[in-house]
Short mmCIF file of C-alpha atoms and ligand atoms in Angstrom, two decimals:
data_model
loop_
_atom_site.label_atom_id
_atom_site.label_comp_id
_atom_site.label_asym_id
_atom_site.label_seq_id
_atom_site.Cartn_x
_atom_site.Cartn_y
_atom_site.Cartn_z
CA MET K 1 6.31 -34.89 -3.88
CA LYS K 2 3.92 -32.28 -3.44
CA ARG K 3 4.03 -29.74 -6.15
CA SER K 4 5.30 -26.93 -4.14
CA GLU K 5 8.32 -28.80 -2.81
CA GLN K 6 9.35 -29.72 -6.77
CA LEU K 7 8.36 -26.18 -7.73
CA PHE K 8 10.12 -24.68 -4.75
CA ARG K 9 13.29 -27.27 -5.79
CA GLU K 10 12.86 -26.30 -9.49
CA ALA K 11 12.43 -21.85 -8.13
CA ARG K 12 15.95 -22.63 -6.17
CA LYS K 13 17.74 -22.67 -9.37
CA HIS K 14 16.86 -19.98 -10.61
CA ILE K 15 15.56 -17.40 -8.60
CA PRO K 16 17.83 -16.38 -5.41
CA GLY K 17 15.72 -17.94 -2.35
CA GLY K 18 13.79 -19.09 -4.79
CA VAL K 19 11.28 -15.96 -4.46
CA ASN K 20 11.29 -12.74 -5.73
CA SER K 21 10.70 -11.18 -2.15
CA PRO K 22 12.40 -13.18 1.14
CA VAL K 23 9.68 -12.97 3.31
CA ARG K 24 8.14 -15.74 0.93
CA ALA K 25 10.58 -18.54 1.37
CA PHE K 26 9.28 -19.13 5.32
CA LYS K 27 13.03 -18.40 6.57
CA ALA K 28 10.90 -16.98 9.71
CA VAL K 29 9.01 -20.09 10.44
CA GLY K 30 10.56 -22.84 8.10
CA GLY K 31 9.05 -25.60 6.08
CA VAL K 32 8.54 -25.38 2.55
CA PRO K 33 6.24 -22.34 0.98
CA LYS K 34 3.42 -23.12 -0.49
CA PHE K 35 3.09 -21.99 -4.01
CA ILE K 36 -0.22 -20.25 -5.10
CA ARG K 37 -1.90 -20.88 -8.23
CA LYS K 38 -5.78 -18.81 -7.41
CA GLY K 39 -7.28 -16.72 -5.36
CA LYS K 40 -11.29 -15.60 -4.60
CA GLY K 41 -12.47 -13.78 -1.89
CA ALA K 42 -10.98 -15.09 1.20
CA TYR K 43 -9.57 -17.62 -0.19
CA ILE K 44 -6.59 -18.95 -1.68
CA TRP K 45 -5.65 -22.24 -3.76
CA ASP K 46 -2.02 -23.82 -3.84
CA VAL K 47 -0.73 -25.60 -6.76
CA ASP K 48 -1.72 -28.97 -4.94
CA GLY K 49 -5.06 -28.25 -4.63
CA LYS K 50 -5.27 -27.34 -0.72
CA ARG K 51 -7.69 -24.20 0.01
CA TYR K 52 -6.77 -21.83 2.28
CA LEU K 53 -8.00 -18.94 4.40
CA ASP K 54 -6.01 -16.46 3.64
CA PHE K 55 -5.20 -12.90 6.00
CA VAL K 56 -1.94 -12.25 4.60
CA MET K 57 -3.60 -10.97 1.26
CA SER K 58 -0.77 -10.55 -0.50
CA TRP K 59 0.45 -8.39 2.20
CA GLY K 60 -2.21 -5.92 2.06
CA PRO K 61 -3.24 -4.52 -1.37
CA LEU K 62 -6.57 -7.30 -1.39
CA VAL K 63 -9.10 -5.29 1.09
CA LEU K 64 -12.01 -6.13 -1.38
CA GLY K 65 -10.38 -10.18 -1.38
CA HIS K 66 -8.86 -11.28 -4.22
CA ALA K 67 -10.06 -11.54 -7.26
CA HIS K 68 -13.30 -8.49 -7.15
CA PRO K 69 -15.40 -9.01 -10.39
CA ASN K 70 -15.73 -4.91 -10.39
CA VAL K 71 -12.05 -4.93 -10.63
CA ILE K 72 -11.11 -8.55 -12.95
CA ARG K 73 -13.88 -6.86 -15.51
CA ALA K 74 -12.30 -3.70 -15.29
CA VAL K 75 -8.64 -4.42 -15.45
CA ALA K 76 -9.45 -6.79 -18.83
CA ASP K 77 -11.59 -4.57 -20.45
CA GLN K 78 -8.64 -1.89 -20.29
CA ALA K 79 -5.97 -4.97 -21.29
CA LYS K 80 -7.98 -5.00 -24.59
CA ASN K 81 -6.54 -1.86 -25.66
CA GLY K 82 -3.07 -1.83 -24.55
CA THR K 83 -1.32 -2.19 -21.60
CA SER K 84 1.62 0.39 -21.62
CA PHE K 85 2.25 3.67 -24.04
CA GLY K 86 4.24 5.79 -21.97
CA THR K 87 1.98 8.64 -22.28
CA PRO K 88 0.08 10.72 -20.13
CA THR K 89 -3.71 8.97 -20.11
CA GLU K 90 -7.00 9.74 -18.51
CA ASN K 91 -6.57 7.24 -15.81
CA GLU K 92 -4.43 8.81 -14.37
CA VAL K 93 -6.39 12.17 -13.75
CA GLU K 94 -8.59 9.84 -12.26
CA LEU K 95 -7.07 8.02 -9.77
CA ALA K 96 -4.95 11.25 -8.70
CA GLU K 97 -8.13 12.91 -7.99
CA LEU K 98 -9.28 9.96 -6.03
CA VAL K 99 -6.44 10.24 -4.16
CA LYS K 100 -6.43 13.77 -3.28
CA SER K 101 -10.45 13.08 -2.32
CA ALA K 102 -9.17 10.62 0.79
CA PHE K 103 -6.02 12.54 1.87
CA PRO K 104 -6.51 16.47 2.14
CA SER K 105 -2.72 16.88 2.80
CA ILE K 106 -2.45 15.79 -0.72
CA GLU K 107 -2.46 18.38 -3.33
CA LYS K 108 -0.63 17.29 -6.18
CA VAL K 109 0.62 13.72 -5.81
CA ARG K 110 2.83 11.39 -8.55
CA LEU K 111 2.32 8.00 -9.69
CA VAL K 112 4.78 5.11 -9.15
CA SER K 113 5.17 1.27 -9.02
CA SER K 114 5.95 0.63 -5.31
CA GLY K 115 6.55 1.77 -2.16
CA THR K 116 9.85 1.59 -2.21
CA GLU K 117 9.77 3.74 -5.14
CA ALA K 118 7.12 6.14 -3.42
CA VAL K 119 9.57 6.13 -0.12
CA MET K 120 12.82 6.24 -2.33
CA SER K 121 11.25 9.44 -4.25
CA ALA K 122 9.87 11.56 -1.12
CA ILE K 123 13.11 11.13 0.67
CA ARG K 124 15.06 12.30 -2.14
CA LEU K 125 12.13 15.10 -2.81
CA ALA K 126 12.44 16.31 0.96
CA ARG K 127 16.20 16.33 0.55
CA GLY K 128 16.06 18.36 -2.96
CA VAL K 129 13.49 20.85 -1.20
CA THR K 130 16.05 21.52 2.36
CA GLY K 131 19.14 21.03 0.89
CA ARG K 132 19.57 18.53 3.98
CA GLU K 133 20.93 15.29 3.91
CA LYS K 134 20.25 13.49 7.71
CA ILE K 135 17.09 11.55 7.54
CA VAL K 136 15.00 10.61 10.70
CA LYS K 137 13.29 6.91 11.35
CA CYS K 138 12.15 5.19 13.85
CA ASP K 139 13.16 1.68 14.60
CA GLY K 140 11.59 -1.48 13.50
CA CYS K 141 9.33 0.65 11.16
CA TYR K 142 10.42 -1.17 7.15
CA HIS K 143 9.73 1.64 4.47
CA GLY K 144 10.62 -1.14 1.68
CA HIS K 145 14.25 -1.82 0.64
CA VAL K 146 15.34 2.14 0.19
CA ASP K 147 19.20 2.61 0.92
CA SER K 148 18.93 5.13 3.09
CA LEU K 149 16.09 3.71 5.38
CA LEU K 150 17.81 -0.59 5.33
CA VAL K 151 19.51 1.23 8.39
CA GLN K 152 19.15 0.16 11.95
CA ALA K 153 19.36 2.18 15.57
CA GLY K 154 23.75 2.59 16.79
CA SER K 155 24.26 1.46 19.83
CA GLY K 156 22.28 3.84 21.54
CA ALA K 157 18.81 5.57 20.31
CA ALA K 158 18.89 8.40 18.64
CA THR K 159 22.62 7.67 17.46
CA PHE K 160 23.74 7.36 13.72
CA GLY K 161 22.29 4.89 11.97
CA ILE K 162 23.98 0.90 10.98
CA ALA K 163 23.03 -0.71 7.54
CA SER K 164 20.64 -4.17 8.23
CA SER K 165 21.87 -5.10 4.97
CA LYS K 166 24.89 -5.99 2.68
CA GLY K 167 25.62 -2.68 -0.11
CA ILE K 168 24.81 0.20 1.97
CA PRO K 169 27.67 3.05 1.67
CA GLU K 170 28.64 3.47 5.65
CA ALA K 171 28.66 7.71 4.44
CA LEU K 172 24.88 7.13 3.52
CA ALA K 173 23.78 5.19 6.42
CA LYS K 174 25.51 7.52 8.28
CA LEU K 175 22.71 9.84 7.42
CA THR K 176 19.97 8.33 8.98
CA ILE K 177 19.14 8.49 12.89
CA SER K 178 16.52 5.95 13.99
CA ILE K 179 15.60 6.25 17.05
CA PRO K 180 12.25 3.76 19.29
CA TYR K 181 8.24 4.28 18.01
CA ASN K 182 6.56 6.15 20.37
CA ASP K 183 8.36 8.33 22.23
CA THR K 184 8.72 11.69 21.58
CA ASP K 185 11.42 13.19 24.16
CA ILE K 186 14.04 11.17 21.94
CA LEU K 187 12.66 12.71 18.81
CA GLU K 188 12.67 16.13 20.67
CA GLY K 189 16.47 15.52 21.70
CA VAL K 190 17.26 14.51 18.11
CA LEU K 191 15.39 17.77 16.44
CA LYS K 192 17.13 19.88 19.26
CA ARG K 193 20.47 18.33 18.15
CA HIS K 194 20.28 18.37 14.19
CA ALA K 195 17.08 19.95 13.21
CA ARG K 196 19.02 22.29 10.84
CA GLU K 197 20.36 19.10 9.11
CA ILE K 198 18.04 16.62 9.23
CA ALA K 199 15.53 17.08 6.11
CA CYS K 200 12.24 14.74 6.71
CA PHE K 201 11.23 12.47 9.73
CA ILE K 202 9.47 9.18 8.12
CA LEU K 203 7.53 6.65 10.05
CA GLU K 204 4.71 4.33 9.69
CA PRO K 205 2.08 6.35 11.25
CA VAL K 206 0.49 2.51 12.83
CA PRO K 207 3.57 0.14 12.19
CA ALA K 208 3.07 -3.05 10.16
CA ASN K 209 6.58 -4.06 10.18
CA MET K 210 6.70 -5.15 13.64
CA GLY K 211 3.80 -6.62 13.15
CA VAL K 212 0.56 -3.95 14.77
CA ILE K 213 1.98 -1.47 17.31
CA LEU K 214 -0.97 1.15 18.07
CA PRO K 215 0.76 4.65 18.25
CA LYS K 216 0.10 6.49 22.37
CA ARG K 217 -2.48 8.55 22.81
CA GLY K 218 -1.27 12.32 21.29
CA TYR K 219 1.90 10.30 20.26
CA LEU K 220 1.30 11.28 16.24
CA GLU K 221 -0.25 15.02 17.27
CA LYS K 222 3.04 15.39 19.47
CA VAL K 223 5.60 14.66 16.51
CA ARG K 224 3.44 16.87 13.96
CA THR K 225 3.83 19.61 16.54
CA LEU K 226 7.33 19.10 17.20
CA THR K 227 7.90 18.66 13.16
CA ARG K 228 6.60 21.70 12.54
CA LYS K 229 8.29 23.96 15.63
CA TYR K 230 11.57 22.63 13.95
CA ASP K 231 10.45 23.03 10.75
CA VAL K 232 11.24 19.51 9.55
CA ILE K 233 9.18 17.64 7.00
CA LEU K 234 6.95 14.44 8.46
CA ILE K 235 6.62 11.80 6.09
CA PHE K 236 3.64 9.11 6.81
CA ASP K 237 4.40 5.76 5.01
CA GLU K 238 1.15 4.93 4.49
CA VAL K 239 1.71 2.04 2.23
CA VAL K 240 -0.18 -0.04 4.36
CA THR K 241 -2.08 2.77 6.45
CA GLY K 242 -3.59 4.27 3.81
CA PHE K 243 -6.97 3.25 2.34
CA ARG K 244 -7.06 0.28 5.17
CA ILE K 245 -7.41 1.65 8.69
CA ALA K 246 -9.54 4.62 6.87
CA PHE K 247 -9.91 5.69 3.23
CA GLY K 248 -7.74 8.55 4.31
CA GLY K 249 -5.11 5.90 6.32
CA ALA K 250 -4.08 7.26 9.51
CA GLN K 251 -4.19 10.87 8.47
CA GLU K 252 -8.40 10.50 8.62
CA LYS K 253 -8.34 8.15 11.43
CA PHE K 254 -5.92 10.49 13.88
CA GLY K 255 -6.65 13.76 12.65
CA VAL K 256 -3.06 14.58 12.14
CA GLU K 257 -2.00 15.66 8.66
CA ALA K 258 1.59 14.69 6.93
CA ASP K 259 3.55 17.29 4.48
CA LEU K 260 4.25 14.37 2.47
CA THR K 261 2.72 11.03 2.02
CA CYS K 262 3.56 7.63 0.70
CA LEU K 263 1.18 5.23 -0.38
CA GLY K 264 0.72 1.72 -2.24
CA LYS K 265 -0.61 -1.66 -2.08
CA ILE K 266 -4.49 -1.15 -1.84
CA LEU K 267 -3.78 2.09 -4.44
CA GLY K 268 -3.51 -0.59 -7.30
CA GLY K 269 -5.95 -3.47 -5.71
CA GLY K 270 -3.64 -5.47 -6.34
CA LEU K 271 -1.31 -4.56 -9.42
CA PRO K 272 1.96 -2.69 -9.16
CA ILE K 273 1.32 0.70 -7.86
CA GLY K 274 3.19 3.18 -5.17
CA ALA K 275 2.11 6.98 -5.36
CA PHE K 276 3.82 10.03 -2.99
CA GLY K 277 2.23 13.23 -2.43
CA GLY K 278 1.95 16.40 -1.02
CA ARG K 279 1.49 20.17 -0.74
CA LYS K 280 2.27 21.05 -4.22
CA GLU K 281 5.05 24.41 -3.14
CA LEU K 282 6.54 20.77 -1.94
CA MET K 283 5.78 18.48 -5.11
CA ASP K 284 6.34 21.34 -7.60
CA HIS K 285 10.18 20.42 -7.18
CA LEU K 286 10.21 17.43 -8.70
CA ALA K 287 10.93 17.29 -12.71
CA PRO K 288 9.83 18.23 -15.26
CA GLU K 289 9.07 21.15 -12.89
CA GLY K 290 11.85 21.24 -10.45
CA LYS K 291 14.52 20.34 -10.35
CA VAL K 292 14.51 17.21 -7.74
CA TYR K 293 14.73 14.16 -10.51
CA GLN K 294 12.02 11.24 -10.76
CA ALA K 295 10.57 8.84 -13.83
CA GLY K 296 9.19 5.03 -14.21
CA THR K 297 8.75 3.59 -17.24
CA LEU K 298 5.49 2.17 -16.38
CA SER K 299 4.49 5.37 -13.91
CA GLY K 300 0.51 5.43 -13.75
CA ASN K 301 0.41 2.88 -15.66
CA PRO K 302 -3.21 1.73 -17.24
CA LEU K 303 -3.83 -1.63 -15.68
CA ALA K 304 -2.92 -0.45 -12.81
CA THR K 305 -4.64 2.64 -12.79
CA ARG K 306 -7.73 1.02 -13.62
CA SER K 307 -7.81 -1.52 -10.85
CA GLY K 308 -6.73 1.05 -8.49
CA ILE K 309 -9.70 3.23 -9.71
CA GLU K 310 -12.05 0.43 -9.78
CA THR K 311 -10.99 -0.63 -5.95
CA LEU K 312 -10.96 3.39 -4.13
CA LYS K 313 -14.54 3.52 -5.63
CA GLN K 314 -15.88 -0.20 -4.57
CA LEU K 315 -14.45 1.89 -0.90
CA ARG K 316 -16.40 4.93 -1.26
CA ASN K 317 -19.54 2.64 -0.91
CA LYS K 318 -21.82 3.55 1.94
CA ASN K 319 -20.36 2.16 5.39
CA PHE K 320 -17.63 -0.07 3.50
CA TYR K 321 -15.39 0.48 6.60
CA GLN K 322 -18.15 0.23 9.23
CA GLU K 323 -18.83 -2.92 7.77
CA LEU K 324 -15.35 -4.48 7.85
CA GLU K 325 -14.63 -2.60 11.27
CA ARG K 326 -18.16 -4.59 12.63
CA LYS K 327 -16.12 -7.66 10.77
CA SER K 328 -13.05 -7.28 11.96
CA CYS K 329 -14.19 -6.71 15.81
CA ALA K 330 -16.24 -9.77 15.67
CA PHE K 331 -13.46 -11.71 14.73
CA TYR K 332 -11.03 -10.42 17.43
CA GLU K 333 -14.00 -10.70 20.32
CA LEU K 334 -13.82 -14.27 19.28
CA LEU K 335 -9.78 -14.59 19.67
CA ASP K 336 -9.75 -12.36 22.47
CA SER K 337 -12.28 -14.96 24.17
CA GLN K 338 -10.35 -17.59 23.66
CA ILE K 339 -7.49 -16.08 24.89
CA GLU K 340 -9.05 -15.36 27.88
CA LYS K 341 -10.40 -18.40 28.34
CA TYR K 342 -7.20 -20.14 28.19
CA SER K 343 -5.06 -17.51 29.66
CA LEU K 344 -2.32 -17.55 26.72
CA PRO K 345 0.77 -15.56 27.20
CA VAL K 346 0.09 -13.66 23.89
CA THR K 347 -1.14 -10.09 23.01
CA LEU K 348 -3.35 -9.23 20.10
CA ASN K 349 -3.07 -5.78 18.58
CA ARG K 350 -4.82 -5.08 16.22
CA ILE K 351 -6.46 -1.60 14.54
CA GLY K 352 -9.39 -1.64 12.02
CA SER K 353 -8.84 -5.39 9.70
CA CYS K 354 -4.72 -5.49 10.79
CA PHE K 355 -3.92 -7.57 13.54
CA THR K 356 -0.98 -9.68 14.77
CA LEU K 357 -1.03 -11.76 17.48
CA PHE K 358 2.02 -11.51 19.54
CA PHE K 359 3.82 -14.50 21.49
CA THR K 360 4.27 -12.40 24.08
CA GLU K 361 3.17 -10.85 27.50
CA GLY K 362 1.41 -7.30 26.21
CA PRO K 363 2.05 -4.37 26.04
CA VAL K 364 3.93 -4.63 22.95
CA THR K 365 4.29 -0.67 22.04
CA ASP K 366 7.36 -0.85 20.19
CA PHE K 367 10.22 -2.48 18.79
CA ARG K 368 11.93 -3.94 21.59
CA SER K 369 8.32 -5.00 23.18
CA ALA K 370 8.00 -6.63 19.77
CA LYS K 371 11.25 -8.51 19.93
CA ARG K 372 10.48 -10.27 22.89
CA ALA K 373 8.05 -12.65 20.72
CA ASP K 374 8.58 -16.43 21.17
CA THR K 375 9.13 -16.51 17.07
CA LYS K 376 10.07 -20.41 17.71
CA ARG K 377 6.43 -20.53 19.27
CA TYR K 378 5.09 -18.37 16.33
CA ALA K 379 6.28 -20.93 13.69
CA ARG K 380 4.38 -23.80 15.27
CA PHE K 381 1.20 -21.60 15.28
CA PHE K 382 1.82 -21.07 12.09
CA HIS K 383 2.27 -23.96 11.02
CA ARG K 384 -0.67 -25.85 12.92
CA LEU K 385 -3.21 -23.24 10.81
CA LEU K 386 -1.20 -23.72 7.81
CA ALA K 387 -2.27 -27.78 7.96
CA SER K 388 -5.62 -26.84 8.86
CA GLY K 389 -6.36 -24.19 5.89
CA ILE K 390 -5.52 -20.94 7.27
CA TYR K 391 -2.51 -18.83 5.84
CA VAL K 392 -1.80 -16.65 8.26
CA ALA K 393 1.87 -14.42 7.79
CA PRO K 394 4.64 -16.23 7.77
CA SER K 395 6.25 -14.31 9.75
CA GLN K 396 6.18 -12.84 13.86
CA PHE K 397 6.43 -9.23 12.67
CA GLU K 398 4.28 -8.67 10.08
CA THR K 399 0.71 -7.84 9.64
CA ASN K 400 -2.52 -10.11 9.25
CA PHE K 401 -5.26 -8.81 7.26
CA ILE K 402 -8.75 -9.16 6.91
CA SER K 403 -10.69 -8.38 3.79
CA GLU K 404 -14.74 -7.08 2.47
CA ALA K 405 -14.59 -11.10 1.52
CA HIS K 406 -13.71 -12.46 5.08
P1 LIG Q 1 6.79 -1.91 -1.91
O1 LIG Q 1 8.07 -1.89 -2.54
O2 LIG Q 1 7.26 -3.83 -1.34
O3 LIG Q 1 5.80 -2.25 -2.68
O4 LIG Q 1 6.25 -1.62 -0.52
C1 LIG Q 1 7.53 -1.72 0.15
C2 LIG Q 1 6.23 -1.03 1.94
C3 LIG Q 1 6.95 0.17 2.04
N1 LIG Q 1 6.47 0.93 3.59
C4 LIG Q 1 5.54 -0.19 4.16
C5 LIG Q 1 5.23 0.47 5.38
C6 LIG Q 1 5.74 -1.66 3.87
O5 LIG Q 1 4.95 -2.90 4.56
C7 LIG Q 1 6.02 -1.67 2.68
C8 LIG Q 1 6.45 -3.51 2.42
N2 LIG Q 1 5.45 -4.35 2.85
C9 LIG Q 1 6.04 -5.95 3.14
C10 LIG Q 1 4.95 -6.41 3.90
N3 LIG Q 1 5.40 -6.05 5.42
C11 LIG Q 1 5.84 -6.35 1.53
C12 LIG Q 1 6.17 -7.61 1.33
C13 LIG Q 1 7.32 -7.91 0.70
O6 LIG Q 1 8.64 -7.40 1.38
O7 LIG Q 1 7.05 -8.88 0.47
#
């Protein structure tokens, strides 16, 4: 028996589903997940010594590739001085300044330890500042396992939400309205009816959790105009897109500024981190300045901040994004030529170094069209690639990532 199989059998005795995050269990594609022992550059090795070309890259943080020497050296040096002090540290100031240099819409930023924590805190801040309780999100967008956001659209579009997980009080789920992405008519209708009760509209500006979905021309600009018109706080969840599709994320790419921004993944270069930030008039409502409480033992942790600082410094190198774009486009051209040549019923959605191959005819522009994908066929595709040493996302509705190391 392969070591991964042995370990998975052991793990399932001690850990629910044998994993610490559900998507890792391969439930969407079947089979036994590979236990990975090492990563270097664009490659990972499993516990049976098999090497894979990795397109998951820890779900987004590793834009430099696995174990970048500068990052590893910096984290190792930092660790020699201790791992956590529970006090303010110099790294936090440096990382906050780097975040602000990437996102002009961020005047102040608070560091936390995951994307979920960043989103949860941003939602509480929006509710605390406005005194309003309802929030609007998009079908198919995932923002971490925040109670208020594990909610999907009710019967019709723009109805009050239905929890998509057990354990979420109906009273809470009802405060969330979920609408289709890429549809500003429905958004405008919701704002017209409920604006005075709505604290915020949160969206992934470029969704990555339905697979990659691109904003229709003018969509993000119209979202910005409408939320400003109806005085609703606009939150961009840039946990994936931040530092990924541009140094300044979707806000830089599309020239649309959010009121609050959530960050994570690349910000920590592979160590646990999240962040949320925005105008100081909003952020200063946070404790200890203001009355919206938010806290965290390891927030701004020396190792995660050092890893993030080293990562962001690499990204500021001249031509980093042009080179990543060039490499990614060369790869997409290869895929496009094969899709063309064999007239395959697949749709390649991509932006920058993120891509998803949907097993359905296109276009794929929202959750409804994404769900047309043939997930059984995707599963066969996944296992064919895995057997040949290529590791793509173990779910049709996820994003694959190309790094500097590819
Ligand atoms: P974390 O709490 O997992 O650090 O971040 C939550 C989150 C927030 N916002 C967006 C747009 C995200 O994509 C995520 C987490 N992404 C998933 C993969 N799609 C993480 C992988 C996992 O859940 O294991």
